[in-house]
Tab-separated table of C-alpha atoms in Angstrom:
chain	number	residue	atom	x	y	z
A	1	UNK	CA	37.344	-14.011	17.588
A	2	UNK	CA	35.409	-13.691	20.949
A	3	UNK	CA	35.741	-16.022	23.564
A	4	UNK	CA	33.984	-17.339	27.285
A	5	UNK	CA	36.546	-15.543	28.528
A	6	UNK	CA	35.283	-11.774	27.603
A	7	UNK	CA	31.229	-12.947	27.890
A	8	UNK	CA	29.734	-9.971	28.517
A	9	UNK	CA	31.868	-8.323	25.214
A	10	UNK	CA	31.426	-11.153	23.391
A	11	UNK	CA	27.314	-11.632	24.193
A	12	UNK	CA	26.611	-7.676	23.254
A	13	UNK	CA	28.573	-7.898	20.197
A	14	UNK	CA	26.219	-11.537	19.072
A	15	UNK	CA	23.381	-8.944	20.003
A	16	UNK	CA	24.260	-6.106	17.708
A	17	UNK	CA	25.196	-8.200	14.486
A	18	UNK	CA	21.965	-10.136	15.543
A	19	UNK	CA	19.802	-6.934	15.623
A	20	UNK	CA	21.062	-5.364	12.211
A	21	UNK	CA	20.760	-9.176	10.955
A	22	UNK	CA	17.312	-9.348	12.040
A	23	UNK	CA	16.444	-6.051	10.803
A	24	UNK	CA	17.505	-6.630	7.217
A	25	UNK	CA	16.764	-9.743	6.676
A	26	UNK	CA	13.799	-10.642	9.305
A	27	UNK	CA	14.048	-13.578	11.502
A	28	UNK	CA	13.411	-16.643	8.240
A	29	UNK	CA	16.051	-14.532	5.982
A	30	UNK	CA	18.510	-14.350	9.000
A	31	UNK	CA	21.867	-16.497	8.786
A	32	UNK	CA	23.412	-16.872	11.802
A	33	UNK	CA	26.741	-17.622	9.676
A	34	UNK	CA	26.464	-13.772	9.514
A	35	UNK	CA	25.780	-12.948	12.877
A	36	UNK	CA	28.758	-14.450	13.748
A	37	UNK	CA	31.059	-13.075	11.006
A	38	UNK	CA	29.560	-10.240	11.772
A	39	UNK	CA	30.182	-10.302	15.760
A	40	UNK	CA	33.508	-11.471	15.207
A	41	UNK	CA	32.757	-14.980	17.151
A	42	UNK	CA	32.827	-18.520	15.947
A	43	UNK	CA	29.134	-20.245	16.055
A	44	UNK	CA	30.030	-22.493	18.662
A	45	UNK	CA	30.090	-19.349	20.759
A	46	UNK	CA	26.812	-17.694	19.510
A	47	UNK	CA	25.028	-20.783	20.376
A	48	UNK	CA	26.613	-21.180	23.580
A	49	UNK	CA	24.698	-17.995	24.258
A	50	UNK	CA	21.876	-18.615	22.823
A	51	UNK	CA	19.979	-21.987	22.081
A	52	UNK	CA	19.022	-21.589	18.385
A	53	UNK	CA	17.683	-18.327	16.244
A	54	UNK	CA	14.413	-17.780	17.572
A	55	UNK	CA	15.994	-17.220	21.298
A	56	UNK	CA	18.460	-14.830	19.674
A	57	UNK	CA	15.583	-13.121	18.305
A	58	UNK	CA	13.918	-13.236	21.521
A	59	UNK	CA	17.030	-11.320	23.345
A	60	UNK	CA	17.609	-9.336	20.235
A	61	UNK	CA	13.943	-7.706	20.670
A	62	UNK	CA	14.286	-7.569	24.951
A	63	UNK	CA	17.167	-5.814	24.481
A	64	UNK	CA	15.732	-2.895	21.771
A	65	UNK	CA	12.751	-2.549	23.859
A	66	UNK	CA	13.958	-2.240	27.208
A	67	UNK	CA	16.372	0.281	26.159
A	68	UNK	CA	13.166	2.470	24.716
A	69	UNK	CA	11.370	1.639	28.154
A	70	UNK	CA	14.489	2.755	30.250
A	71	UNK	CA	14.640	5.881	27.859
A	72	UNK	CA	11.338	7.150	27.925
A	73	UNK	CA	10.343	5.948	32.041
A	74	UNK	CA	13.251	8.236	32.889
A	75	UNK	CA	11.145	10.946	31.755
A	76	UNK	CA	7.606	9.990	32.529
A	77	UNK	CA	8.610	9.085	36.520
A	78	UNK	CA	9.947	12.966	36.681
A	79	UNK	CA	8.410	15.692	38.586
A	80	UNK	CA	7.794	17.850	34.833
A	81	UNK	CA	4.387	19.304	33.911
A	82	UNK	CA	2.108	17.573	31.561
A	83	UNK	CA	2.851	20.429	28.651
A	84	UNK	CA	6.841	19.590	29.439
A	85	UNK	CA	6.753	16.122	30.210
A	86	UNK	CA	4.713	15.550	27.042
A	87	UNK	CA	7.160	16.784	24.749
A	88	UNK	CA	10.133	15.128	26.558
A	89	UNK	CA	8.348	11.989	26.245
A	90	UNK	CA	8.243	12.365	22.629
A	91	UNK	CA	11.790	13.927	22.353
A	92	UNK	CA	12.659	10.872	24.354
A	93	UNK	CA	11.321	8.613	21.996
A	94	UNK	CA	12.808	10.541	18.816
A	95	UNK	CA	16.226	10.141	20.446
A	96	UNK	CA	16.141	6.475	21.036
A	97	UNK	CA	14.872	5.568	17.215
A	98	UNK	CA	17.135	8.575	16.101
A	99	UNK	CA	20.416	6.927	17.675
A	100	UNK	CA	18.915	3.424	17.088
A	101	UNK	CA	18.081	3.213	13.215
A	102	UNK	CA	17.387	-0.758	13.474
A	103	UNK	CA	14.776	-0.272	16.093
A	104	UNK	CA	12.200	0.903	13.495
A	105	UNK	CA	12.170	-2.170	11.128
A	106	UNK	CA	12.445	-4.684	13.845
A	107	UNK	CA	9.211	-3.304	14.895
A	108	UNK	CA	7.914	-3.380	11.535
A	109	UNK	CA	8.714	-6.647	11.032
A	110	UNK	CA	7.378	-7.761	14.476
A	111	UNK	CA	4.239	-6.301	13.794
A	112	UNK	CA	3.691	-7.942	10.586
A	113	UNK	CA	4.701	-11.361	11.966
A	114	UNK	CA	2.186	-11.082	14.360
A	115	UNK	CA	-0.440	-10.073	11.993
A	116	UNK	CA	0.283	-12.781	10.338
A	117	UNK	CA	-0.042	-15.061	13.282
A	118	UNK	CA	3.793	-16.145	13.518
A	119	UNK	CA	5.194	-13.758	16.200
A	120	UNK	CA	5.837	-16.100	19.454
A	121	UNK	CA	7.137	-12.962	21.161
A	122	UNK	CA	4.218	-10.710	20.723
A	123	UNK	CA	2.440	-10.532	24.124
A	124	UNK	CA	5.356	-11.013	25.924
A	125	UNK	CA	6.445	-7.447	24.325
A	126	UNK	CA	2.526	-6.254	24.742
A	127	UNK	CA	2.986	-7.024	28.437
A	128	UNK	CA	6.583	-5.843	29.143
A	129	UNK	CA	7.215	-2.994	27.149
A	130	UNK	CA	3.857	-1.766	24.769
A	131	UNK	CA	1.425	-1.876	27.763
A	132	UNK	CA	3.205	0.013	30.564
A	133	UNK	CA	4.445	2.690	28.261
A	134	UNK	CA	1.100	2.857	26.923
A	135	UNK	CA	-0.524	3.241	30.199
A	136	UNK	CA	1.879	6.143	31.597
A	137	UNK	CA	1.342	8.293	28.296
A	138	UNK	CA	-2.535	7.529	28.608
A	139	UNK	CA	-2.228	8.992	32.242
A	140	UNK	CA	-0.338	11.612	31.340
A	141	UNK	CA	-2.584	13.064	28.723
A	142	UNK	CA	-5.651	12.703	30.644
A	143	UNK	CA	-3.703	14.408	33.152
A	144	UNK	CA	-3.135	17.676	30.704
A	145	UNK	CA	-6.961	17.363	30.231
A	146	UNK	CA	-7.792	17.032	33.498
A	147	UNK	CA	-5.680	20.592	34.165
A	148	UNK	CA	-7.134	22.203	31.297
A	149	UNK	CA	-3.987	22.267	29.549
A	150	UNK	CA	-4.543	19.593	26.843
A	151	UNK	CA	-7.368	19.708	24.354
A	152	UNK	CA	-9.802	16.499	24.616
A	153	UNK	CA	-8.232	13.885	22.329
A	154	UNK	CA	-8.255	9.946	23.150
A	155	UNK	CA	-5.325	8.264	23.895
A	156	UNK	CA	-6.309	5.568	21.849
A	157	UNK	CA	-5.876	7.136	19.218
A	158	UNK	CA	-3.857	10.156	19.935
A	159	UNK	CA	-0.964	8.060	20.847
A	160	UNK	CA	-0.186	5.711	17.765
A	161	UNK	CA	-0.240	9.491	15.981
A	162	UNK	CA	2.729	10.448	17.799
A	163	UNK	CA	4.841	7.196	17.309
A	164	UNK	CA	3.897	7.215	13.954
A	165	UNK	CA	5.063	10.654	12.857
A	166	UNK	CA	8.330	9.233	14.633
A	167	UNK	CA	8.487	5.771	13.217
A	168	UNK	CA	7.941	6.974	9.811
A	169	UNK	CA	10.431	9.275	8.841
A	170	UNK	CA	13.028	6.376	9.432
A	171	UNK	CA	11.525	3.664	8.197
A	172	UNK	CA	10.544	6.207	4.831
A	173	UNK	CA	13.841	7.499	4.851
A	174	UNK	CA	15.225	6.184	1.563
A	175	UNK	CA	11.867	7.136	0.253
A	176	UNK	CA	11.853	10.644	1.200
A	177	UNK	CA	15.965	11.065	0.047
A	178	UNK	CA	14.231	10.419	-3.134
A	179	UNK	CA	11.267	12.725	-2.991
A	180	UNK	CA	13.225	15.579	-1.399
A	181	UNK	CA	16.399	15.019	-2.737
A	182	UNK	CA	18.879	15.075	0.410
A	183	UNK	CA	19.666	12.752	3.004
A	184	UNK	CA	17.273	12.745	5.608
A	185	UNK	CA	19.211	11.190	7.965
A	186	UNK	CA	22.509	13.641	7.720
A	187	UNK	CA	22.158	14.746	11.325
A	188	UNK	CA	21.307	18.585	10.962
A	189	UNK	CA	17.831	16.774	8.954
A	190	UNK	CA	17.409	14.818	12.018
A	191	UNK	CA	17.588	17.843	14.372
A	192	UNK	CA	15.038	20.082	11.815
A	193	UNK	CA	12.343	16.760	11.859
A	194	UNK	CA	12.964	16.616	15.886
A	195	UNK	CA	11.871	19.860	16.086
A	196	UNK	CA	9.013	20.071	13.725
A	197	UNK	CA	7.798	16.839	15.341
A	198	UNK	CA	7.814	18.594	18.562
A	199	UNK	CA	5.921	21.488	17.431
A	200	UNK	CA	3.603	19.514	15.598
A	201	UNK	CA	2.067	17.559	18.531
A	202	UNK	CA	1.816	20.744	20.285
A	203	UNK	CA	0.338	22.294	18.013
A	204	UNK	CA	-2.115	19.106	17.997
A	205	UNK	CA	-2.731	18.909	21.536
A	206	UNK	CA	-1.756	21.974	23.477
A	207	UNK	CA	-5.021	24.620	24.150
A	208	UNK	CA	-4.248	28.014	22.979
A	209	UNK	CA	-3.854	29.863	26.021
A	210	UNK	CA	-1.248	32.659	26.934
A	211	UNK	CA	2.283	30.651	26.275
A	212	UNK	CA	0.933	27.541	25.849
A	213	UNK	CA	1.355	26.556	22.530
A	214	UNK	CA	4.912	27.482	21.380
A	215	UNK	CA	7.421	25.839	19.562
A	216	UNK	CA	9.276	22.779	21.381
A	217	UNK	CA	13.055	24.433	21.335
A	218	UNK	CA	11.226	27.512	24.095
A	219	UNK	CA	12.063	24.517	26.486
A	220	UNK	CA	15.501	23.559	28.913
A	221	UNK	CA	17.606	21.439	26.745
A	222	UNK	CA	17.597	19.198	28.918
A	223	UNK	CA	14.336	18.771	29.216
A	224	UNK	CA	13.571	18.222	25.484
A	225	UNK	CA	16.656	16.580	24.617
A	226	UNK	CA	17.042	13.901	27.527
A	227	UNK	CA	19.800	11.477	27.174
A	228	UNK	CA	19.524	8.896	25.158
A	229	UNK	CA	19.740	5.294	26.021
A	230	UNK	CA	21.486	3.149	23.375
A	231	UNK	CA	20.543	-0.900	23.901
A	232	UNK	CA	23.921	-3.167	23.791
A	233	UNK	CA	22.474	-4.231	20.797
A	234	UNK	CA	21.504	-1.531	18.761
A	235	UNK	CA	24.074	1.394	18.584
A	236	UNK	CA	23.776	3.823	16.109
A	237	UNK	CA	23.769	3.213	12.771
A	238	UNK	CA	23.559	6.699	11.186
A	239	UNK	CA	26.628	6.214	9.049
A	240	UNK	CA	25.296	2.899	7.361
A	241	UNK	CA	21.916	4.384	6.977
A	242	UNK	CA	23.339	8.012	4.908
A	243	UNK	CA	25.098	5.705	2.748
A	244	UNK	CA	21.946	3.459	1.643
């Protein structure tokens, strides 16, 4: 069992059972009995970390989303193109869902909690997280605009696209296994949807001039596959997720 005495072990591991916890079961369906068992900690310890479920929650969904902001700010604050720094952005944003499988349905859930007028951590993540990365990507494709390298789309619109083609595949996953009739989360799948989703969106919002448009694996691989951050919280759940 954890202890005080390892606190930085023992809080990550309360924030990984927590986010797969969370994740399955939403935050009313959520036992912290399991979250514990889970973490390998007795529940004095979980709520010596954390006052009750809701502030688990809270730190649960700081945690997944600073990890995405950390991910994909490493790549909009470089010196790249619009073309390049486009697709990194989105490669950057594949990655973290890709080696973060919970990430998708806690956002699913938190977006239908605060449809529903329940959320109590929805502007907080509007403000912190949803806003700024918004803002950067808007920039960015005004920018490819601007330089004639983008066709005229709106951002308002443009940008849910790309999440969405993203989002999707994971959270349809079991769905499509069924439809298609393989996994598609066995990693060579993953690597085949990364690059389709690449080329998609350039085909989508690249202009057709000499070179412009190609296919997203004509970049540095470092460029279009930028390391991925991995929140304490969520680590890759790959396995579990080819087994459902």
């Amino acid at each position: 069992m954890g202890t005080r005495g390892q606190p930085e072990e023992s809080r990550a591991a309360i924030l990984q059972a927590a986010a797969q916890e969370f994740a399955e079961n939403g935050i009313a369906g959520a036992r912290t009995d399991a979250i514990a068992n889970a973490a390998k900690v007795n529940k004095a310890l979980l709520y010596y970390y954390f006052q009750d479920k809701e502030t688990l929650y809270s730190a649960v969904l700081d945690d997944a989303f600073s990890g995405l902001k950390t991910s994909v700010f490493r790549v909009l604050d470089s010196e790249l193109g619009p073309r390049e720094k486009l697709l990194a952005y989105v490669g950057a944003y594949f990655d973290f869902v890709a080696a973060n499988h919970v990430y998708p349905k806690l956002m699913q859930r938190e977006m239908m909690r605060a449809r529903e007028g329940k959320s109590e951590h929805i502007d907080k993540l509007i403000k912190n997280y949803f806003q700024p990365i918004f803002g950067r990507v808007s920039e960015l494709i005004r920018e490819g605009i601007e330089a004639g390298e983008f066709r005229s789309v709106d951002p308002a619109h443009f940008i849910p696209s790309m999440i969405s083609i993203v989002i999707f595949y994971f959270n349809g996953a079991l769905v499509m296994r069924k439809i298609l009739g393989f996994d598609p989360l066995a990693p060579e799948r993953v690597a085949e949807r990364r690059v389709a989703v690449l080329d998609f969106i350039s085909a989508a919002l690249f202009k057709a001039e000499s070179g412009a448009a190609k296919k997203a694996d004509h970049l540095d691989a470092d460029i279009v596959r930028p390391k991925v951050v991995r929140s304490k919280a969520i680590r890759s759940i790959s396995a579990q997720g080819a087994r459902r």
